Coordinates of C-alpha atoms in Angstrom, one line a residue:
X1 CA -45.7 12.7 68.7
X2 CA -47.0 9.0 66.5
X3 CA -49.4 8.8 69.8
X4 CA -51.1 12.6 69.7
X5 CA -51.5 11.5 65.5
X6 CA -53.6 8.6 66.7
X7 CA -55.9 10.7 68.0
X8 CA -57.0 12.0 64.9
X9 CA -58.5 8.5 63.4
X10 CA -61.4 8.6 66.4
X11 CA -65.0 5.9 66.3
X12 CA -67.4 7.7 65.0
X13 CA -70.9 6.9 67.3
X14 CA -74.1 7.6 66.0
X15 CA -76.0 9.7 68.9
X16 CA -79.6 9.5 67.2
X17 CA -81.9 12.3 68.2
X18 CA -81.1 13.7 71.5
X19 CA -83.1 14.4 74.0
X20 CA -82.0 17.4 75.4
X21 CA -78.8 20.3 75.9
X22 CA -78.4 22.7 73.0
X23 CA -78.8 19.8 70.3
X24 CA -82.4 19.2 71.0
X25 CA -84.0 17.1 68.3
X26 CA -81.3 16.8 66.4
X27 CA -79.9 13.8 63.9
X28 CA -76.1 13.9 64.7
X29 CA -73.2 12.3 64.6
X30 CA -70.5 12.6 67.7
X31 CA -66.6 11.3 67.0
X32 CA -64.2 10.8 70.8
X33 CA -61.5 13.0 70.4
X34 CA -59.9 14.9 72.9
X35 CA -57.0 17.7 72.7
X36 CA -56.0 18.2 69.0
X37 CA -58.4 19.4 66.4
X38 CA -61.4 17.1 65.9
X39 CA -62.0 15.4 62.9
X40 CA -64.8 18.3 62.8
X41 CA -66.4 17.2 59.4
X42 CA -66.6 12.8 61.1
X43 CA -69.4 14.7 63.5
X44 CA -71.9 17.0 61.6
X45 CA -75.5 18.6 63.7
X46 CA -77.9 18.6 61.0
X47 CA -78.8 21.6 63.4
X48 CA -76.2 24.6 62.0
X49 CA -77.1 22.3 58.4
X50 CA -80.7 23.8 59.1
X51 CA -79.6 27.3 60.2
X52 CA -77.3 27.4 56.8
X53 CA -80.5 26.4 54.5
X54 CA -82.5 29.1 56.6
X55 CA -79.9 31.6 56.2
X56 CA -79.9 30.3 52.3
X57 CA -83.5 30.8 51.6
X58 CA -85.1 34.0 53.8
X59 CA -82.0 35.8 51.4
X60 CA -83.1 34.1 47.8
X61 CA -86.5 35.0 47.9
X62 CA -85.3 38.5 46.1
X63 CA -83.7 35.8 43.5
X64 CA -86.3 33.7 43.1
X65 CA -89.2 36.4 42.8
X66 CA -87.3 38.9 40.0
X67 CA -87.4 35.9 37.3
X68 CA -91.0 35.3 38.2
X69 CA -91.6 38.6 37.7
X70 CA -89.7 39.5 35.0
X71 CA -91.3 36.3 32.7
X72 CA -94.9 37.9 33.8
X73 CA -94.2 41.0 33.0
X74 CA -92.6 40.2 29.3
X75 CA -95.5 38.0 28.9
X76 CA -97.9 41.1 29.2
X77 CA -95.5 43.2 27.4
X78 CA -95.4 41.2 24.6
X79 CA -98.4 41.1 24.1
X80 CA -98.9 45.2 23.2
X81 CA -98.1 46.5 20.2
X82 CA -96.6 50.5 20.0
X83 CA -100.4 51.6 19.4
X84 CA -101.2 50.2 22.4
X85 CA -99.3 52.1 24.0
X86 CA -99.3 55.4 22.0
X87 CA -102.3 54.9 20.0
X88 CA -102.3 58.7 19.4
X89 CA -98.6 60.5 20.2
X90 CA -99.6 62.9 23.6
X91 CA -96.4 64.4 24.8
X92 CA -98.5 64.7 28.4
X93 CA -99.0 61.0 28.1
X94 CA -95.1 60.4 27.2
X95 CA -93.9 62.2 30.5
X96 CA -96.1 61.0 32.6
X97 CA -95.3 57.2 31.3
X98 CA -91.4 58.4 31.3
X99 CA -92.7 59.5 35.4
X100 CA -94.2 56.0 36.0
X101 CA -91.2 54.1 35.0
X102 CA -89.6 55.7 37.2
X103 CA -91.7 56.1 39.9
X104 CA -91.9 51.9 39.6
X105 CA -88.0 51.8 39.0
X106 CA -87.4 53.8 42.0
X107 CA -89.1 51.9 44.7
X108 CA -87.7 48.7 42.8
X109 CA -84.4 50.0 44.1
X110 CA -85.0 50.9 47.0
X111 CA -86.7 47.7 48.4
X112 CA -83.9 45.7 46.6
X113 CA -81.1 44.6 49.1
X114 CA -78.1 46.5 48.5
X115 CA -74.9 45.4 47.9
X116 CA -71.9 45.9 49.7
X117 CA -68.8 46.9 48.4
X118 CA -64.7 46.4 49.7
X119 CA -63.2 49.5 47.7
X120 CA -60.7 48.8 48.9
X121 CA -58.7 47.7 51.9
X122 CA -54.7 48.1 53.1
X123 CA -52.2 46.5 55.6
X124 CA -49.4 48.1 57.9
X125 CA -46.4 47.9 57.7
X126 CA -44.7 48.4 60.9
X127 CA -40.3 50.1 61.2
X128 CA -37.9 48.0 60.6
X129 CA -36.0 48.5 63.5
X130 CA -39.1 46.6 65.4
X131 CA -38.4 43.8 63.0
X132 CA -37.2 40.4 65.6
X133 CA -36.0 37.1 64.9
X134 CA -36.3 33.9 66.9
X135 CA -32.7 33.8 68.3
X136 CA -32.8 37.5 69.2
X137 CA -36.9 37.4 71.2
X138 CA -35.2 35.0 73.1
X139 CA -31.9 36.5 73.9
X140 CA -34.1 39.7 74.8
X141 CA -35.9 38.0 77.0
X142 CA -32.9 36.4 79.0
X143 CA -31.7 40.0 78.5
X144 CA -34.9 41.2 80.4
X145 CA -34.6 39.1 83.6
X146 CA -38.4 38.7 83.6
X147 CA -38.0 35.2 82.7
X148 CA -36.8 31.7 84.6
X149 CA -34.9 29.3 83.2
X150 CA -37.9 26.9 82.2
X151 CA -39.9 30.4 80.5
X152 CA -37.2 30.9 78.4
X153 CA -36.8 27.2 77.5
X154 CA -40.5 27.0 76.7
X155 CA -40.7 30.0 74.6
X156 CA -37.7 29.0 72.8
X157 CA -39.7 25.8 72.1
X158 CA -42.6 27.2 71.2
X159 CA -41.6 29.5 69.1
X160 CA -39.3 26.8 67.2
X161 CA -42.5 25.0 66.1
X162 CA -45.0 28.0 65.4
X163 CA -43.6 28.2 62.2
X164 CA -43.2 32.5 62.2
X165 CA -39.7 33.7 60.5
X166 CA -36.9 35.8 61.4
X167 CA -38.6 38.9 60.7
X168 CA -42.0 39.6 62.3
X169 CA -42.2 42.8 64.5
X170 CA -42.9 43.4 68.3
X171 CA -42.8 46.6 70.4
X172 CA -38.7 46.3 72.1
X173 CA -40.6 48.1 76.2
X174 CA -41.8 44.5 76.3
X175 CA -38.2 43.7 76.6
X176 CA -37.8 46.1 79.5
X177 CA -36.8 44.6 82.8
X178 CA -39.8 43.9 85.1
X179 CA -41.8 45.3 82.5
X180 CA -45.4 45.6 83.1
X181 CA -48.8 46.6 80.2
X182 CA -49.3 50.1 80.7
X183 CA -52.0 52.8 79.2
X184 CA -49.7 55.2 77.3
X185 CA -47.7 52.2 75.9
X186 CA -50.5 50.6 74.5
X187 CA -51.8 54.2 73.2
X188 CA -48.2 55.1 71.6
X189 CA -48.4 51.0 69.4
X190 CA -52.0 51.8 68.7
X191 CA -52.0 55.2 67.3
X192 CA -48.7 54.0 65.6
X193 CA -50.4 50.8 64.3
X194 CA -53.9 52.8 63.3
X195 CA -53.1 56.2 61.4
X196 CA -50.7 53.6 59.0
X197 CA -52.9 51.4 58.2
X198 CA -55.6 54.7 57.9
X199 CA -53.2 56.3 55.9
X200 CA -52.5 53.7 53.5
X201 CA -56.1 53.3 53.2
X202 CA -56.4 57.1 52.4
X203 CA -53.6 57.0 49.7
X204 CA -54.9 54.5 47.7
X205 CA -58.5 55.4 47.6
X206 CA -57.9 59.4 47.3
X207 CA -61.2 58.9 49.5
X208 CA -61.7 62.2 51.2
X209 CA -62.2 61.1 55.6
X210 CA -65.1 64.0 55.9
X211 CA -67.4 60.8 53.0
X212 CA -67.0 58.3 56.1
X213 CA -70.2 57.6 57.6
X214 CA -69.7 55.1 60.0
X215 CA -66.5 53.5 61.5
X216 CA -66.0 50.7 63.6
X217 CA -62.6 49.8 65.4
X218 CA -61.5 46.8 67.0
X219 CA -58.8 46.0 69.1
X220 CA -58.9 42.4 71.7
X221 CA -57.2 43.3 75.1
X222 CA -56.3 47.2 75.1
X223 CA -59.4 49.1 75.3
X224 CA -58.6 52.6 76.6
X225 CA -61.1 56.1 77.7
X226 CA -61.6 57.6 75.2
X227 CA -62.0 54.6 72.6
X228 CA -59.1 53.9 70.0
X229 CA -62.5 54.8 67.6
X230 CA -62.5 58.3 69.7
X231 CA -58.9 58.5 68.2
X232 CA -58.8 58.0 65.2
X233 CA -62.0 60.7 64.8
X234 CA -60.2 62.8 66.7
X235 CA -56.8 62.5 65.0
X236 CA -58.6 62.2 61.0
X237 CA -61.3 65.2 61.8
X238 CA -64.1 62.8 61.3
X239 CA -67.2 64.5 60.9
X240 CA -69.7 65.3 64.2
X241 CA -73.4 63.1 63.3
X242 CA -70.6 59.6 62.2
X243 CA -71.7 56.6 63.8
X244 CA -68.7 55.2 65.3
X245 CA -68.5 51.8 67.3
X246 CA -64.8 50.6 69.4
X247 CA -64.9 46.6 69.6
X248 CA -63.4 45.0 72.0
X249 CA -62.5 41.8 74.0
X250 CA -64.2 40.6 71.1
X251 CA -60.3 37.9 70.5
X252 CA -58.6 37.3 67.0
X253 CA -62.2 36.9 65.4
X254 CA -63.2 40.4 66.4
X255 CA -62.3 41.5 62.5
X256 CA -64.9 40.0 61.0
X257 CA -67.6 40.4 63.4
X258 CA -66.3 44.5 62.6
X259 CA -67.4 43.6 58.8
X260 CA -71.2 42.3 60.0
X261 CA -71.2 45.5 61.5
X262 CA -70.7 47.8 58.7
X263 CA -72.8 46.0 56.6
X264 CA -75.5 46.4 59.1
X265 CA -74.8 49.9 59.3
X266 CA -74.7 50.4 55.6
X267 CA -77.7 48.8 55.0
X268 CA -79.4 51.8 57.9
X269 CA -77.3 54.5 55.2
X270 CA -77.6 53.7 52.4
X271 CA -75.0 54.7 49.8
X272 CA -72.7 56.1 52.3
X273 CA -68.9 54.9 53.1
X274 CA -67.6 52.6 56.2
X275 CA -64.2 53.0 57.5
X276 CA -63.2 49.5 59.7
X277 CA -60.1 48.9 60.9
X278 CA -58.2 46.0 62.7
X279 CA -55.4 46.0 65.4
X280 CA -54.2 44.1 68.0
X281 CA -51.8 45.9 70.9
X282 CA -49.2 43.5 71.7
X283 CA -47.3 45.6 74.5
X284 CA -50.9 45.2 76.0
X285 CA -50.9 41.8 75.8
X286 CA -47.4 41.1 76.8
X287 CA -46.5 38.5 79.7
X288 CA -43.5 39.0 82.0
X289 CA -44.2 35.7 83.8
X290 CA -43.4 32.6 84.6
X291 CA -46.7 30.5 84.0
X292 CA -47.0 28.3 80.8
X293 CA -50.2 29.2 79.5
X294 CA -49.9 32.9 79.9
X295 CA -46.4 32.6 78.1
X296 CA -48.1 31.0 74.4
X297 CA -49.5 34.8 73.4
X298 CA -46.2 35.8 73.6
X299 CA -44.5 33.4 71.3
X300 CA -47.6 34.1 68.6
X301 CA -48.8 37.6 68.7
X302 CA -47.1 39.8 66.5
X303 CA -47.7 43.3 65.5
X304 CA -50.2 43.9 62.5
X305 CA -53.0 46.4 61.1
X306 CA -55.7 46.8 59.2
X307 CA -58.1 49.1 57.5
X308 CA -61.0 48.3 55.2
X309 CA -63.8 51.1 53.2
X310 CA -66.5 49.8 52.3
X311 CA -69.5 51.3 50.5
X312 CA -73.0 50.5 49.7
X313 CA -73.1 52.7 46.9
X314 CA -74.3 51.5 43.5
X315 CA -72.1 53.2 41.6
X316 CA -69.1 52.1 43.7
X317 CA -69.2 48.5 42.0
X318 CA -67.0 50.1 39.3
X319 CA -64.4 52.0 41.8
X320 CA -64.9 48.6 44.0
X321 CA -62.3 45.0 44.1
X322 CA -64.9 42.9 46.4
X323 CA -68.2 42.0 46.8
X324 CA -69.4 40.5 49.7
X325 CA -71.5 37.5 49.1
X326 CA -71.8 35.6 53.1
X327 CA -71.3 36.1 56.8
X328 CA -71.4 32.9 59.4
X329 CA -70.7 33.8 62.8
X330 CA -71.7 30.8 65.6
X331 CA -70.7 32.0 69.5
X332 CA -70.1 29.0 71.3
X333 CA -69.6 31.0 74.9
X334 CA -73.2 28.9 76.4
X335 CA -70.9 25.8 77.5
X336 CA -68.1 26.6 80.4
X337 CA -65.5 24.9 78.4
X338 CA -64.9 27.2 75.4
X339 CA -65.7 30.9 77.5
X340 CA -62.5 30.1 79.4
X341 CA -60.7 28.7 76.8
X342 CA -59.0 32.2 76.2
X343 CA -59.3 34.8 79.2
X344 CA -58.3 37.4 80.6
X345 CA -56.5 36.7 83.7
X346 CA -54.1 37.2 86.7
X347 CA -51.2 35.2 87.7
X348 CA -50.2 34.9 91.2
X349 CA -48.1 37.6 91.3
X350 CA -50.7 40.0 89.7
X351 CA -49.3 40.1 86.5
X352 CA -52.9 40.0 84.4
X353 CA -52.0 38.5 80.8
X354 CA -54.5 36.2 78.1
X355 CA -54.3 32.7 79.4
X356 CA -54.9 29.9 77.0
X357 CA -56.0 26.3 77.8
X358 CA -54.5 23.1 76.5
X359 CA -57.8 22.1 75.2
X360 CA -58.0 25.7 72.8
X361 CA -57.6 23.1 69.7
X362 CA -60.5 20.8 70.3
X363 CA -62.7 24.2 71.0
X364 CA -61.3 25.6 68.0
X365 CA -62.0 22.5 66.7
X366 CA -65.8 22.6 67.0
X367 CA -66.7 25.8 66.7
X368 CA -65.2 25.6 63.2
X369 CA -67.0 22.2 62.8
X370 CA -70.1 24.2 63.5
X371 CA -69.5 27.1 61.2
X372 CA -68.7 25.4 58.4
X373 CA -71.2 23.0 58.4
X374 CA -73.5 26.0 58.6
X375 CA -71.6 27.7 56.0
X376 CA -71.7 24.9 53.6
X377 CA -75.2 25.4 52.3
X378 CA -74.5 28.6 51.7
X379 CA -72.2 28.1 48.9
X380 CA -71.3 24.8 48.1
X381 CA -72.1 23.0 44.8
X382 CA -75.9 21.4 44.1
X383 CA -73.9 18.2 43.6
X384 CA -72.0 18.4 46.5
X385 CA -74.9 19.4 48.9
X386 CA -76.4 15.8 46.9
X387 CA -73.8 13.8 47.9
X388 CA -73.5 15.0 51.7
X389 CA -76.7 14.4 52.5
X390 CA -77.2 10.7 50.6
X391 CA -73.7 10.0 52.6
X392 CA -75.9 11.2 55.9
X393 CA -78.8 10.1 55.7
X394 CA -78.3 6.9 54.7
X395 CA -74.8 6.0 55.4
X396 CA -74.8 6.1 58.6
X397 CA -71.6 3.2 58.9
X398 CA -69.6 4.9 57.1
X399 CA -67.6 7.6 57.6
X400 CA -69.6 10.9 56.6
X401 CA -69.1 12.6 52.6
X402 CA -66.2 15.0 53.0
X403 CA -68.0 18.3 50.7
X404 CA -65.3 19.3 49.0
X405 CA -65.0 22.9 49.4
X406 CA -62.5 23.7 46.5
X407 CA -65.7 23.6 44.1
X408 CA -66.8 26.9 46.0
X409 CA -63.8 29.0 46.9
X410 CA -61.0 29.6 44.5
X411 CA -59.0 30.7 47.4
X412 CA -58.8 30.6 51.2
X413 CA -57.6 32.6 54.3
X414 CA -57.5 30.9 57.6
X415 CA -56.4 32.9 61.0
X416 CA -52.6 32.4 61.3
X417 CA -52.3 31.3 64.3
X418 CA -50.0 28.6 64.2
X419 CA -48.6 26.0 61.8
X420 CA -50.4 22.9 64.2
X421 CA -54.0 24.8 63.5
X422 CA -53.2 25.4 60.5
X423 CA -52.1 21.2 59.4
X424 CA -55.3 19.7 61.3
X425 CA -57.5 22.5 59.3
X426 CA -55.2 21.7 55.9
X427 CA -56.2 17.5 57.2
X428 CA -59.8 17.8 58.0
X429 CA -60.2 19.7 54.9
X430 CA -58.6 18.3 53.1
X431 CA -57.1 21.5 51.2
X432 CA -54.2 21.9 49.0
X433 CA -51.1 23.6 49.8
X434 CA -51.9 26.6 47.2
X435 CA -54.6 26.9 49.3
X436 CA -52.5 26.9 52.3
X437 CA -49.7 29.3 51.2
X438 CA -51.5 32.5 52.4
X439 CA -51.9 31.5 55.2
X440 CA -48.5 29.5 56.2
X441 CA -46.6 32.8 54.4
X442 CA -48.9 35.4 56.4
X443 CA -47.4 33.3 59.6
X444 CA -43.8 33.0 58.7
X445 CA -43.3 36.7 57.6
X446 CA -45.9 38.6 60.1
X447 CA -46.8 35.7 62.5
X448 CA -50.2 36.0 64.2
X449 CA -51.7 39.5 64.0
X450 CA -54.8 38.8 65.3
X451 CA -57.8 40.5 62.8
X452 CA -55.9 41.9 61.1
X453 CA -54.6 38.8 60.6
X454 CA -56.8 37.2 56.8
X455 CA -56.8 41.0 55.5
X456 CA -52.4 39.8 55.3
X457 CA -53.3 36.9 53.5
X458 CA -55.6 38.9 51.0
X459 CA -52.8 41.0 50.4
X460 CA -50.1 38.6 49.8
X461 CA -52.5 37.2 47.2
X462 CA -53.0 40.5 45.3
X463 CA -48.9 41.3 45.4
X464 CA -48.8 37.7 44.0
X465 CA -51.6 38.4 41.3
X466 CA -53.2 35.6 42.2
X467 CA -57.5 37.5 42.3
X468 CA -58.9 37.1 38.8
X469 CA -62.3 38.1 37.9
X470 CA -65.2 36.4 39.2
X471 CA -62.3 34.7 42.3
X472 CA -64.3 33.7 45.5
X473 CA -62.6 33.9 48.6
X474 CA -62.9 32.7 52.2
X475 CA -61.8 34.4 55.0
X476 CA -62.8 32.7 58.3
X477 CA -61.4 33.1 61.8
X478 CA -61.6 31.9 65.8
X479 CA -61.1 33.1 68.7
X480 CA -62.2 34.3 72.8
X481 CA -65.5 33.3 73.6
X482 CA -65.0 31.0 72.3
X483 CA -65.9 31.7 68.0
X484 CA -65.3 30.8 64.8
X485 CA -66.7 33.2 61.9
X486 CA -66.4 32.7 58.1
X487 CA -66.8 35.8 55.7
X488 CA -66.8 35.6 51.3
X489 CA -66.2 37.9 48.9
X490 CA -66.0 37.8 45.1
X491 CA -64.0 39.9 43.5
X492 CA -65.3 41.6 40.7
X493 CA -62.0 42.5 38.4
X494 CA -58.7 41.2 38.2
X495 CA -57.1 43.2 40.8
X496 CA -53.2 44.8 40.3
X497 CA -50.0 44.0 42.0
X498 CA -51.1 47.4 44.3
X499 CA -49.4 49.7 45.3
X500 CA -48.6 50.1 48.1
X501 CA -48.1 46.7 50.2
X502 CA -46.6 44.9 52.8
X503 CA -45.9 42.3 51.1
X504 CA -44.1 44.4 48.5
X505 CA -41.9 46.2 51.3
X506 CA -43.0 50.0 51.0
X507 CA -46.0 50.4 52.8
X508 CA -44.8 52.8 55.9

């Protein structure tokens, strides 16, 4: 163990300007790290910094232009008197002036970007009879006869160090002798999770299903015909012209991708509601074989689902909990090692399941490094950015300055994948235990619920009344592809303890 920790104190190498490859023309620093999460803040590529600032400038045009126009307009108005406006009162002129002002206001509101609001969200709490402790997991796996002694010992060792507690949820059907994933089990599990989360959301928001204009459903492995989004439309009798999308095969970070898609659609259909539902069917990811790389998902993935209601209607600001601020997506699929980090395959006996590479933590670390380097210019205070660039450009022989992301966010929700990953991210970002609490508690209580994990973490913060008006929340997730995605929300009010929450045991 000590030798593995030594790998996390690598030698920093100044690579200079690269002549070829994906980072051609970029000044970069590299770090020699293998197998464990790389110390990514010691290896910064200016390509991603430029991406962040490019996004900041493109979205900041309105912020810069609006004050200038207001100052010029105020200066001109200040030169005028009431008589200049109405030298002799005339009702027709007054009506024309009001109409002109109304037209200008309409044009201004129509041209300026609309905000996207998170009205509310809900997470599903599975039935108590699906709750399985770590000890019971091993006992049921042994009784199933699907695993040899080596596989049972491997799973027991992984679960012991996983960070999962004794109250996570699994479909018990996977422990049947000779079990193989099938459509019936997958559909039944997905229906329970999807409908449960949506029912909780509709009860909390009082929104009518017919008012929903956009639907986005994401599930990694289970893809049926008709799609899961069609199942939701049929169950809730959504209107015939709904814009529906079904995202599959995009891993644990697909929940943030779904938010990105819904946001773009809300811009295309202003004043609409978008329903986003994120889940994973565990019965479809289950592996009843004996190859170690395919047994890892058994040890971490657990049942869960989350439903989110987004709106682009300006009046919904007053009833919404959060406002969308930034979203950054990073994809490393152009690199073969990243592309093969997590993939669905068949073993020698034809059993299909997810295979996880031994280098997945290192792969995820590089994706995470690229993502937060792009996000930094969008969220970090100016003083932190000055320190960062000063150290990066003028102190090449020393360790680059690590930006303090705690100054940019009051709360951080990191995908609850495993205890080891959370420990390494905490170390590299120098986060306190307060910032890690929601992720660790979610991993312990619910396990890795895939794309819905970051929403169980936000639900934890709400259940403990941690969210105050103006707080910034950073949700970050990573998954197959290999992808790393971040989304930032700002709390519009003090969030009270919700009536329904999986953490309060009453969202069933």
